[in-house]
Coordinates of C-alpha atoms in Angstrom, one line a residue:
M1 CA -68.5 4.0 -6.3
T2 CA -71.2 2.8 -3.8
P3 CA -69.8 0.4 -1.5
Q4 CA -71.7 -2.9 -1.2
T5 CA -74.4 -3.1 1.5
Y6 CA -74.5 -6.5 3.3
K7 CA -77.7 -8.1 5.0
R8 CA -77.4 -10.5 8.0
Q9 CA -79.5 -13.2 5.9
D10 CA -76.7 -13.0 3.0
T11 CA -73.9 -13.7 5.5
T12 CA -72.7 -17.2 6.3
G13 CA -69.9 -18.8 8.6
I14 CA -67.5 -16.3 10.2
E15 CA -69.2 -13.3 8.5
T16 CA -72.8 -14.2 10.6
A17 CA -70.6 -14.6 13.8
L18 CA -68.9 -11.2 13.3
W19 CA -72.2 -9.7 12.6
D20 CA -73.8 -11.0 15.8
A21 CA -70.5 -10.4 18.0
V22 CA -69.9 -6.8 17.0
V23 CA -73.4 -5.8 19.0
T24 CA -72.2 -7.6 22.1
G25 CA -68.3 -7.1 21.7
D26 CA -67.6 -10.5 21.6
E27 CA -64.6 -11.6 19.8
V28 CA -64.5 -13.9 16.7
S29 CA -61.8 -16.4 16.0
A30 CA -61.3 -17.4 12.4
Q31 CA -60.6 -20.9 11.2
A32 CA -57.7 -21.6 8.9
G33 CA -58.6 -20.2 5.4
D34 CA -61.2 -18.2 6.8
E35 CA -61.8 -14.6 4.5
V36 CA -64.0 -11.7 5.6
P37 CA -64.8 -9.2 2.8
A38 CA -63.3 -5.6 3.9
G39 CA -66.8 -4.0 2.9
L40 CA -68.4 -6.1 5.5
I41 CA -65.9 -4.8 8.2
R42 CA -66.5 -1.1 7.3
Q43 CA -70.3 -1.5 7.4
L44 CA -70.4 -3.2 10.7
A45 CA -67.9 -0.7 12.1
M46 CA -69.8 2.1 11.1
G47 CA -73.4 0.4 12.2
T48 CA -74.9 0.0 9.1
G49 CA -77.9 -2.4 9.0
L50 CA -77.4 -3.4 12.6
P51 CA -80.3 -3.5 15.2
K52 CA -78.3 -1.5 17.4
K53 CA -75.2 0.7 17.8
P54 CA -72.0 -1.8 17.6
H55 CA -70.2 -2.3 20.8
R56 CA -66.7 -3.3 19.7
L57 CA -65.3 -5.1 16.3
R58 CA -63.1 -7.8 17.6
L59 CA -61.8 -10.3 14.8
T60 CA -58.7 -12.7 14.9
G61 CA -56.7 -14.7 12.2
A62 CA -58.6 -13.8 9.3
R63 CA -57.9 -13.2 5.9
I64 CA -59.6 -9.7 5.4
T65 CA -60.1 -9.4 1.3
G66 CA -60.3 -6.1 -0.7
L67 CA -59.3 -2.7 0.3
L68 CA -60.3 -2.0 3.9
D69 CA -61.7 1.8 3.2
F70 CA -62.8 3.7 5.8
E71 CA -61.8 7.3 4.3
A72 CA -63.7 10.1 5.8
A73 CA -65.9 7.7 7.7
T74 CA -67.0 7.6 11.1
L75 CA -66.7 4.5 13.3
L76 CA -69.0 3.9 16.1
C77 CA -67.0 1.3 17.8
P78 CA -63.5 0.5 18.4
L79 CA -62.0 -1.8 15.5
E80 CA -59.5 -4.7 17.0
L81 CA -57.9 -7.2 14.4
T82 CA -55.4 -9.4 15.7
D83 CA -53.1 -11.6 13.6
C84 CA -55.3 -10.7 10.4
D85 CA -54.1 -10.4 6.9
L86 CA -55.0 -7.2 5.1
D87 CA -54.4 -5.1 1.9
V88 CA -54.2 -1.5 2.3
V89 CA -56.1 0.1 5.1
N90 CA -57.4 3.4 4.7
V91 CA -58.6 5.6 7.4
E92 CA -57.6 8.8 6.1
Q93 CA -60.0 11.7 7.6
A94 CA -61.8 9.1 9.6
Q95 CA -63.0 9.2 13.0
A96 CA -62.8 6.1 15.4
P97 CA -63.0 5.6 19.0
A98 CA -59.9 3.3 18.8
I99 CA -58.1 1.1 16.2
Y100 CA -56.0 -1.9 17.1
L101 CA -54.3 -3.7 14.4
W102 CA -52.5 -6.1 16.7
G103 CA -49.9 -8.7 15.0
C104 CA -51.6 -8.1 11.4
R105 CA -50.0 -8.3 8.1
L106 CA -50.9 -5.2 5.6
T107 CA -49.3 -3.6 2.9
Q108 CA -50.1 0.0 3.6
L109 CA -51.8 2.2 6.5
S110 CA -53.1 5.3 5.1
G111 CA -54.2 7.5 7.8
S112 CA -53.7 11.1 7.0
Q113 CA -56.2 13.5 9.2
L114 CA -57.3 10.5 11.1
R115 CA -58.9 10.9 14.3
T116 CA -59.1 8.6 17.2
E117 CA -60.5 9.0 20.6
N118 CA -58.0 6.6 22.3
D119 CA -55.5 4.3 20.8
L120 CA -54.0 3.8 17.6
D121 CA -52.2 0.5 18.3
L122 CA -50.4 -1.6 15.5
A123 CA -48.0 -3.8 17.6
H124 CA -46.2 -6.4 16.5
S125 CA -47.9 -6.0 13.0
R126 CA -46.0 -6.0 9.7
V127 CA -46.2 -3.3 7.0
S128 CA -45.0 -4.1 3.7
G129 CA -45.4 -0.5 2.6
K130 CA -45.6 2.8 4.3
V131 CA -47.5 3.9 7.4
F132 CA -48.8 7.7 6.6
L133 CA -50.1 9.3 9.5
V134 CA -49.8 13.4 8.3
G135 CA -51.8 15.3 10.7
A136 CA -53.5 12.6 12.4
H137 CA -54.8 13.2 16.1
I138 CA -54.7 10.4 18.2
G139 CA -56.4 10.7 21.6
G140 CA -54.5 8.2 23.5
H141 CA -51.4 6.3 22.8
L142 CA -49.9 5.5 19.3
I143 CA -48.6 2.1 19.8
L144 CA -45.8 0.7 17.7
D145 CA -44.2 -1.6 19.8
G146 CA -42.4 -4.6 17.9
T147 CA -44.2 -3.1 14.7
H148 CA -42.1 -3.8 11.4
I149 CA -42.4 -1.1 8.5
S150 CA -40.6 -2.3 5.5
N151 CA -40.5 0.3 2.7
P152 CA -36.7 0.3 1.7
G153 CA -36.9 2.3 -1.4
G154 CA -38.7 5.3 -0.2
R155 CA -40.6 6.6 3.1
A156 CA -41.6 4.1 6.1
L157 CA -43.4 5.8 8.9
V158 CA -44.5 9.3 7.7
A159 CA -46.2 11.0 10.5
D160 CA -45.7 14.9 10.0
G161 CA -47.8 17.0 12.3
V162 CA -49.2 14.1 14.0
R163 CA -50.5 14.8 17.7
V164 CA -50.6 12.1 20.1
D165 CA -52.5 13.2 23.2
Q166 CA -50.8 10.3 25.5
D167 CA -47.6 8.2 24.8
L168 CA -45.6 7.2 21.4
R169 CA -44.3 3.9 21.7
C170 CA -41.8 2.3 19.3
N171 CA -40.0 -0.4 21.9
E172 CA -39.8 -4.2 21.7
S173 CA -37.5 -4.4 18.6
F174 CA -39.5 -1.8 16.4
R175 CA -38.2 -1.5 13.0
A176 CA -38.6 0.9 10.2
E177 CA -37.0 0.2 6.8
G178 CA -36.8 3.5 5.0
T179 CA -37.0 7.1 5.8
S180 CA -39.4 8.3 8.9
L181 CA -40.6 11.5 9.1
M182 CA -42.3 13.3 12.0
I183 CA -41.8 16.8 11.0
G184 CA -43.5 18.9 13.4
A185 CA -45.1 16.2 15.7
Q186 CA -46.5 16.8 19.1
I187 CA -46.6 14.1 21.8
D188 CA -48.1 15.0 25.2
G189 CA -46.6 12.0 26.7
Q190 CA -43.3 10.3 26.4
F191 CA -41.7 9.2 23.4
S192 CA -40.2 5.5 23.8
A193 CA -38.1 4.0 21.2
I194 CA -36.5 1.4 23.4
G195 CA -34.4 -0.8 20.9
A196 CA -35.9 0.6 17.9
T197 CA -34.1 0.5 14.4
F198 CA -34.7 2.9 11.8
S199 CA -33.1 2.6 8.6
H200 CA -33.0 5.2 5.8
G201 CA -34.6 4.9 2.3
S202 CA -33.4 5.8 -1.1
G203 CA -33.6 9.2 -2.8
P204 CA -33.0 12.8 -1.7
E205 CA -34.2 12.2 1.9
D206 CA -30.8 10.5 3.3
Y207 CA -32.4 10.3 6.7
A208 CA -33.3 7.6 9.0
L209 CA -35.6 10.0 10.9
R210 CA -36.4 13.4 10.4
A211 CA -38.4 14.9 13.2
T212 CA -37.5 18.6 13.2
R213 CA -39.6 20.8 15.7
L214 CA -40.9 17.7 17.6
T215 CA -42.7 18.5 20.8
V216 CA -42.6 15.9 23.7
K217 CA -44.2 17.1 27.0
E218 CA -42.5 14.0 29.0
H219 CA -39.7 12.1 28.7
V220 CA -37.8 10.9 25.1
V221 CA -36.7 7.4 26.0
W222 CA -34.5 5.8 23.1
K223 CA -32.1 3.2 25.1
G224 CA -30.6 1.1 22.7
F225 CA -31.8 3.3 19.6
V226 CA -30.2 2.3 16.2
A227 CA -30.2 4.4 13.1
D228 CA -28.3 3.6 10.1
K229 CA -28.0 7.1 8.6
D230 CA -28.8 10.8 10.1
V231 CA -31.3 11.6 12.6
D232 CA -32.4 15.0 12.4
L233 CA -34.2 16.7 15.5
Q234 CA -33.5 20.4 15.0
G235 CA -35.5 22.7 17.1
S236 CA -37.5 20.0 18.9
V237 CA -38.7 20.7 22.3
V238 CA -38.7 17.9 24.8
D239 CA -39.8 19.2 28.3
G240 CA -38.6 16.1 30.4
R241 CA -35.3 14.2 29.8
F242 CA -33.8 12.8 26.7
D243 CA -32.6 9.3 27.5
L244 CA -30.1 7.8 24.5
E245 CA -28.1 5.5 26.5
K246 CA -26.3 2.8 24.6
C247 CA -27.9 3.9 21.0
V248 CA -26.0 3.6 17.9
I249 CA -26.2 6.2 15.1
N250 CA -24.2 5.5 12.3
G251 CA -24.8 9.4 11.0
H252 CA -25.5 12.7 12.2
L253 CA -27.8 13.4 15.4
D254 CA -28.5 16.8 14.8
L255 CA -30.4 18.7 17.9
T256 CA -29.5 22.2 17.0
G257 CA -31.7 24.8 18.6
S258 CA -33.5 22.1 20.5
S259 CA -34.5 22.6 24.1
I260 CA -34.4 19.7 26.7
G261 CA -36.0 20.2 30.1
G262 CA -34.0 17.5 31.9
S263 CA -31.0 15.7 30.8
L264 CA -29.5 14.6 28.1
D265 CA -28.2 11.0 28.5
C266 CA -26.0 9.5 25.7
S267 CA -23.8 7.5 28.1
G268 CA -22.7 4.3 26.2
G269 CA -23.8 5.9 22.8
H270 CA -22.0 5.3 19.6
F271 CA -22.3 8.0 17.2
I272 CA -20.4 7.3 14.0
H273 CA -19.9 10.3 11.4
T274 CA -16.3 9.9 10.5
G275 CA -14.9 13.1 9.5
K276 CA -18.2 15.1 9.8
I277 CA -20.4 16.1 12.6
A278 CA -21.5 13.2 14.7
L279 CA -23.5 15.0 17.3
D280 CA -24.9 18.5 17.1
L281 CA -25.8 20.4 20.2
A282 CA -25.2 23.9 18.5
R283 CA -27.4 26.5 20.4
A284 CA -29.3 23.8 22.4
E285 CA -30.6 24.5 25.7
I286 CA -30.6 21.5 28.3
K287 CA -31.8 22.6 31.6
Q288 CA -29.9 19.7 33.6
H289 CA -26.9 17.4 32.9
V290 CA -25.6 16.4 29.4
N291 CA -24.0 12.8 29.8
L292 CA -21.4 11.7 26.9
R293 CA -19.5 9.2 29.3
N294 CA -19.4 5.4 30.2
G295 CA -18.1 4.1 26.9
F296 CA -19.8 7.0 24.9
L297 CA -18.0 7.0 21.7
A298 CA -18.0 9.8 19.0
D299 CA -16.2 9.1 15.7
G300 CA -16.6 12.7 14.2
Q301 CA -17.1 15.9 16.0
V302 CA -19.2 16.7 19.1
M303 CA -20.8 20.2 18.2
L304 CA -21.4 22.4 21.4
A305 CA -21.1 25.8 20.1
G306 CA -23.4 28.1 21.7
A307 CA -25.3 25.6 23.8
T308 CA -26.6 25.9 27.3
I309 CA -26.3 23.4 29.7
G310 CA -27.5 23.9 33.4
G311 CA -26.2 21.1 35.1
D312 CA -22.7 19.1 34.4
L313 CA -21.2 18.4 31.1
S314 CA -20.0 14.9 31.9
C315 CA -17.5 13.1 29.4
E316 CA -15.7 10.8 31.9
G317 CA -14.7 7.9 30.2
G318 CA -15.7 9.3 26.8
Q319 CA -14.0 8.5 23.3
F320 CA -13.9 11.7 21.0
K321 CA -12.4 11.2 17.7
H322 CA -12.3 14.0 15.0
E323 CA -8.6 14.6 14.1
T324 CA -9.2 17.0 11.3
D325 CA -10.5 19.7 13.6
S326 CA -12.1 19.6 16.9
A327 CA -13.5 16.5 18.5
I328 CA -15.2 18.8 20.9
F329 CA -16.4 22.1 19.6
G330 CA -17.7 24.1 22.5
E331 CA -17.0 27.7 21.4
A332 CA -19.3 30.1 23.7
L333 CA -20.9 27.2 25.5
S334 CA -22.4 27.8 29.1
V335 CA -22.1 25.2 31.6
G336 CA -24.0 25.9 34.7
Q337 CA -21.6 23.4 36.8
D338 CA -18.8 20.9 35.8
V339 CA -17.1 20.0 32.8
K340 CA -15.7 16.7 33.2
L341 CA -12.9 15.6 30.6
S342 CA -11.7 13.0 32.9
S343 CA -11.1 9.5 33.7
Q344 CA -13.9 7.7 36.0
Y345 CA -12.7 6.8 39.4
F346 CA -15.0 4.3 41.3
D347 CA -13.0 4.0 44.5
G348 CA -11.1 7.2 44.4
H349 CA -7.7 5.3 43.3
N350 CA -8.8 2.6 40.3
V351 CA -9.5 4.0 36.9
A352 CA -12.1 2.5 35.2
E353 CA -11.7 4.1 31.5
H354 CA -9.9 7.1 30.4
F355 CA -11.2 10.1 28.9
S356 CA -9.8 10.7 25.4
A357 CA -10.0 13.3 22.5
R358 CA -8.2 12.8 19.0
G359 CA -8.6 15.9 17.9
Q360 CA -8.9 19.4 19.4
V361 CA -11.0 20.5 22.5
T362 CA -12.3 23.7 21.7
L363 CA -13.5 25.7 24.6
T364 CA -13.2 29.4 23.2
H365 CA -15.0 31.7 25.4
A366 CA -16.9 29.3 27.1
V367 CA -18.4 29.8 30.5
I368 CA -18.3 27.3 33.1
G369 CA -20.0 28.0 36.6
G370 CA -18.3 25.3 38.3
S371 CA -14.9 23.3 37.7
L372 CA -12.9 22.1 34.5
N373 CA -11.7 18.6 35.2
C374 CA -9.1 17.1 33.2
I375 CA -7.8 14.4 35.7
G376 CA -6.4 11.5 33.8
G377 CA -7.6 12.7 30.4
R378 CA -5.8 12.2 27.2
F379 CA -5.9 14.9 24.8
D380 CA -4.2 14.0 21.6
N381 CA -3.5 16.8 18.8
A382 CA 0.1 16.6 17.9
K383 CA 0.1 19.0 14.9
L384 CA -2.2 21.8 16.7
V385 CA -3.3 22.8 20.0
A386 CA -4.7 20.0 22.0
I387 CA -6.9 22.2 24.5
R388 CA -8.2 25.6 23.4
A389 CA -9.5 27.5 26.2
L390 CA -9.0 30.8 24.8
G391 CA -11.2 33.4 26.9
A392 CA -12.8 30.7 28.9
Q393 CA -14.0 31.6 32.4
V394 CA -14.0 28.9 35.2
K395 CA -15.7 30.0 38.1
R396 CA -14.3 27.4 40.3
S397 CA -10.9 25.5 39.4
L398 CA -9.1 24.1 36.1
T399 CA -7.5 20.7 37.3
F400 CA -4.8 18.4 35.6
N401 CA -2.9 15.8 37.3
K402 CA 0.1 13.4 37.0
D403 CA -2.1 11.1 34.5
T404 CA -3.5 13.7 32.4
S405 CA -1.7 13.3 29.2
V406 CA -1.5 16.4 26.4
T407 CA 0.1 15.6 23.1
G408 CA 0.0 19.0 21.6
G409 CA -0.5 22.8 22.7
I410 CA -2.8 24.4 25.7
D411 CA -4.2 27.7 24.8
L412 CA -5.1 29.5 27.9
R413 CA -4.9 33.1 26.5
R414 CA -7.2 35.5 28.1
A415 CA -8.9 32.7 30.0
C416 CA -10.1 33.1 33.6
V417 CA -10.4 30.4 36.5
G418 CA -10.8 30.3 40.3
E419 CA -7.9 28.0 41.2
L420 CA -5.3 26.5 38.8
L421 CA -4.6 22.7 40.3
D422 CA -1.9 21.2 38.2
G423 CA -0.2 19.3 40.9
D424 CA 2.6 16.7 39.5
F425 CA 1.3 17.4 35.7
T426 CA 3.8 17.8 33.0
W427 CA 2.8 20.9 31.0
P428 CA 3.6 20.3 27.2
A429 CA 6.4 22.6 25.5
D430 CA 3.8 24.6 23.6
V431 CA 1.5 26.7 26.2
H432 CA 0.1 29.9 25.6
L433 CA -0.4 31.9 28.7
R434 CA -0.8 35.4 27.6
R435 CA -3.2 37.2 29.8
F436 CA -4.2 33.7 31.7
V437 CA -5.9 34.9 35.1
Y438 CA -6.4 32.5 38.2
E439 CA -7.4 33.6 41.6
S440 CA -5.2 30.8 43.2
L441 CA -2.8 28.0 43.1
Y442 CA -3.4 24.8 44.9
H443 CA -0.8 23.6 47.3
P444 CA -1.4 20.3 49.5
G445 CA 0.5 22.0 52.2
E446 CA 2.5 25.5 52.6
P447 CA 4.2 26.6 49.2
S448 CA 7.8 25.9 49.2
K449 CA 10.7 27.3 47.3
Q450 CA 10.6 24.0 45.2
D451 CA 7.3 25.1 44.2
V452 CA 8.1 28.6 43.3
D453 CA 11.4 27.5 41.4
K454 CA 9.1 24.9 39.4
R455 CA 6.7 27.8 38.6
I456 CA 9.3 30.1 37.4
K457 CA 10.5 27.7 35.1
W458 CA 7.1 27.0 33.7
L459 CA 6.9 30.8 32.7
S460 CA 10.2 30.7 31.5
Q461 CA 9.6 28.4 29.0
R462 CA 7.0 30.6 27.1
P463 CA 7.2 33.6 24.9
Y464 CA 8.0 36.6 27.3
A465 CA 5.1 38.4 28.5
P466 CA 5.1 40.6 31.8
Q467 CA 1.6 39.6 32.8
I468 CA 2.1 36.0 33.0
Y469 CA 4.8 36.9 35.9
N470 CA 2.8 39.7 37.2
Q471 CA -0.1 37.1 37.4
L472 CA 1.7 34.3 39.5
A473 CA 3.4 37.3 41.8
K474 CA -0.1 38.6 42.7
V475 CA -1.3 35.2 43.7
Y476 CA 2.0 34.8 45.7
R477 CA 1.3 38.2 47.3
S478 CA -2.1 37.8 48.2
E479 CA -1.2 34.2 50.1
G480 CA 1.2 36.7 52.2
R481 CA 4.4 35.1 50.5
D482 CA 6.0 38.5 49.3
E483 CA 9.4 36.7 49.1
Y484 CA 8.2 34.4 46.8
A485 CA 6.5 37.3 44.9
D486 CA 9.5 38.8 44.5
E487 CA 11.3 35.7 43.2
V488 CA 8.9 35.7 40.2
L489 CA 9.2 39.5 39.7
V490 CA 13.1 39.1 39.7
A491 CA 12.7 36.3 37.2
K492 CA 10.4 38.3 35.2
E493 CA 13.2 41.0 34.9
K494 CA 15.7 38.5 33.7
A495 CA 13.5 37.0 31.3
R496 CA 12.3 40.3 29.6
R497 CA 16.1 41.2 28.6
T498 CA 16.9 39.7 25.3
S499 CA 19.8 41.9 23.8
R500 CA 23.5 41.9 25.2
W501 CA 23.4 45.2 26.4
E502 CA 20.1 44.4 28.3
K503 CA 21.6 41.4 29.4
F504 CA 24.6 43.1 30.7
K505 CA 22.6 45.9 32.6
G506 CA 20.1 43.1 33.9
F507 CA 23.1 41.6 35.2
I508 CA 24.4 44.5 37.3
L509 CA 20.9 45.1 38.7
R510 CA 20.4 41.7 39.2
I511 CA 23.6 40.8 41.7
T512 CA 23.4 44.3 43.0
V513 CA 19.7 45.2 44.0
R514 CA 17.8 42.4 42.6
Y515 CA 15.9 44.7 40.2
G516 CA 15.0 46.8 43.0
Y517 CA 13.6 44.2 44.9
S518 CA 16.5 43.9 47.6
P519 CA 17.9 47.5 47.5
L520 CA 19.3 47.0 50.9
R521 CA 21.8 44.6 49.2
I522 CA 23.6 47.4 47.9
L523 CA 25.2 48.1 51.4
I524 CA 26.7 44.6 51.2
W525 CA 28.6 45.6 48.1
L526 CA 29.4 49.2 49.6
G527 CA 30.9 47.2 52.4
T528 CA 32.9 44.8 50.8
L529 CA 34.7 47.6 48.3
E530 CA 35.1 49.4 51.3
V531 CA 37.3 46.7 52.9
I532 CA 39.0 46.1 49.4
G533 CA 39.5 49.6 49.2
G534 CA 40.9 50.3 52.6
I535 CA 43.2 47.5 52.2
L536 CA 44.6 48.7 48.7
F537 CA 45.2 52.2 49.6
S538 CA 47.0 51.0 52.5
V539 CA 49.2 49.0 50.4
F540 CA 49.6 51.7 47.6
R541 CA 50.0 54.6 50.3
D542 CA 53.1 55.9 48.8
D543 CA 51.5 56.5 45.5
I544 CA 49.4 59.2 47.0
E545 CA 50.5 62.6 48.0
L546 CA 49.2 66.0 49.4
K547 CA 48.1 68.5 47.3
S548 CA 49.9 71.2 49.4
K549 CA 52.8 70.7 52.1
D550 CA 52.0 74.3 53.5
G551 CA 50.9 74.3 57.0
D552 CA 49.3 71.5 59.2
Q553 CA 47.4 68.8 56.9
A554 CA 45.2 65.9 58.2
P555 CA 47.0 62.6 57.8
F556 CA 46.3 60.1 54.9
Q557 CA 43.1 57.9 56.1
P558 CA 43.1 54.9 53.5
W559 CA 39.8 53.2 54.6
L560 CA 38.2 57.0 54.7
Y561 CA 39.7 57.7 51.5
A562 CA 38.1 54.5 49.9
L563 CA 34.7 55.4 51.2
D564 CA 35.0 58.9 49.7
L565 CA 35.5 57.6 46.3
L566 CA 32.5 55.1 46.5
L567 CA 30.3 57.9 47.6
P568 CA 29.9 60.0 44.5
V569 CA 27.6 62.6 46.1
V570 CA 28.8 63.0 49.4
S571 CA 32.3 64.5 50.2
L572 CA 34.5 63.4 53.1
K573 CA 37.6 66.0 52.0
Q574 CA 40.0 63.1 51.3
R575 CA 39.7 63.4 47.4
D576 CA 40.4 67.3 47.8
L577 CA 43.3 66.5 50.1
F578 CA 45.3 64.0 48.2
I579 CA 46.7 63.3 44.8
P580 CA 47.1 59.4 43.3
H581 CA 49.9 58.5 41.4
S582 CA 50.7 55.5 39.3
T583 CA 48.8 52.2 40.7
A584 CA 46.6 54.5 43.2
L585 CA 45.8 56.7 40.2
W586 CA 44.0 53.8 38.4
L587 CA 42.5 52.3 41.8
S588 CA 41.0 55.8 42.5
I589 CA 39.5 55.9 38.7
G590 CA 38.0 52.5 39.4
F591 CA 36.5 53.2 42.6
T592 CA 35.2 56.3 41.6
I593 CA 33.3 54.8 38.7
T594 CA 32.0 52.0 40.7
G595 CA 30.8 54.2 43.0
W596 CA 28.8 56.1 40.4
I597 CA 27.5 52.9 39.1
L598 CA 26.4 51.7 42.6
G599 CA 24.5 55.1 43.2
T600 CA 22.9 54.9 39.7
V601 CA 21.9 51.4 40.6
L602 CA 20.7 52.2 44.0
A603 CA 18.5 54.9 42.5
V604 CA 17.1 52.7 39.9
G605 CA 16.7 49.9 42.3
V606 CA 14.4 52.6 44.6
V607 CA 12.5 53.9 41.6
N608 CA 11.8 50.1 40.7
M609 CA 10.5 49.6 44.4
I610 CA 8.3 52.3 44.3
K611 CA 6.7 51.1 40.9
R612 CA 6.3 47.4 41.6
P613 CA 3.2 46.3 39.6
V614 CA 2.2 43.9 42.3

């Protein structure tokens, strides 16, 4: 149907004023009840019938009747409508210098494949249907500050493949009621949605906002952002920072496989997806820091599997809850600097908020370039393991303190840390340390015997594994504390013997040569038995007689006789010359057996000394 063509002489009132003003660019303000045909707006913006090219079409407060249809049209001037009432605005495949619909009320905006040289501005407008911008290319800013799009039964903002050469702004209480889609959108400036609210629609698209493969060349600033359902940003690329401070998402924020050139800041944000994944950063790459602190709450799992974080992972004061599984799942996580699962200390003494994890903290095979700080943190997973760091690598320190509370187990098997700082920390009963490696232990001063005893008790309460004792002894020996290292290895020998026979042999080795770590202690036993033997054989010398009484014989020497019995491989001739009887016979047998035992123990001790593992 061919659109009606208007002539100036056929117009009246506000229509005539608008006809004249479009050439000069002046603004026309309507009076109460003034109406302007949509066809006239179309004709004037396209310059049809005008004596010269239109400069700007500016209209305020009018009721525009009919369909404002610019489909496939070329507007020769910016279109500026302020506080106007419209029905459907159709700018599909249109080209325009700029379109401004400020504070207007309309039923729908259809802008598929729209091209603007400058801004598309719908600030503070009310749209009772959807805004459709699929494939549109906005040469300036796309401004939706304060805009309210209401289509609760379906889609609200549909902007798949939209390209915005400057900023996309959804600030000042922007609200979208209905699913919003921005799949594959590209924003060359900043994407701000400060204080914005996105509500999901009905039907199969169970999202508040779906913007997979979103590309933003500068920052994403969503402070105070609110979504009542899932937000899907899988595969998005943000060259700057991503700011989600104090956001509230009652669903799943999915950043799987995304790339963020700056920091991701979720401080104070609330992510509520009970029993499911609340925040998903699996395989994401964040070049700087990730902040989940200062009142951060995740009721649901925080997924960090395979993520790469260039700076810190800061969770000070954060609250994490996913009791049926891992509250934080960081398998194969890579962090360039520190991981802070701790309380905040503003002045070094006063605690502001506690880090809390109700559910397992999983850092299996994680690589942390700095420290893993658990000072003052509360870890609660009573039925299973509270902290699982199986195979984790921490380049600097692993830190606990007396304020750290762990209800449940700690799994440090095959983990490797630079320094272990556990101060007055009370380790839980269930701790797995097999093949746990640490290069040093923190001591506020020089290590003491009390420290060693505490460490040995720490190890002895675990299932026996030789490596955990060897590791501790290696650290003490590297600090020049060989005596402490020997104490640990003696405790290891004691711990490894479980059967009665092994315990008996171990008892003999321990009280004689300390399993080979004090072989000269055998001389104390030898000297003691020599004294006892000398006294006993002096008392019972009448029970000892010469083998032959012919010729001159050496006199009986009780002290020398006792020593001869105690030295099984050395003969002092006393055993060859004298025959014991009665009580002396039993004493001789006892001293001979004891001598063989001492000799065997000494040999075993020397072998153990040569074969020391540390």
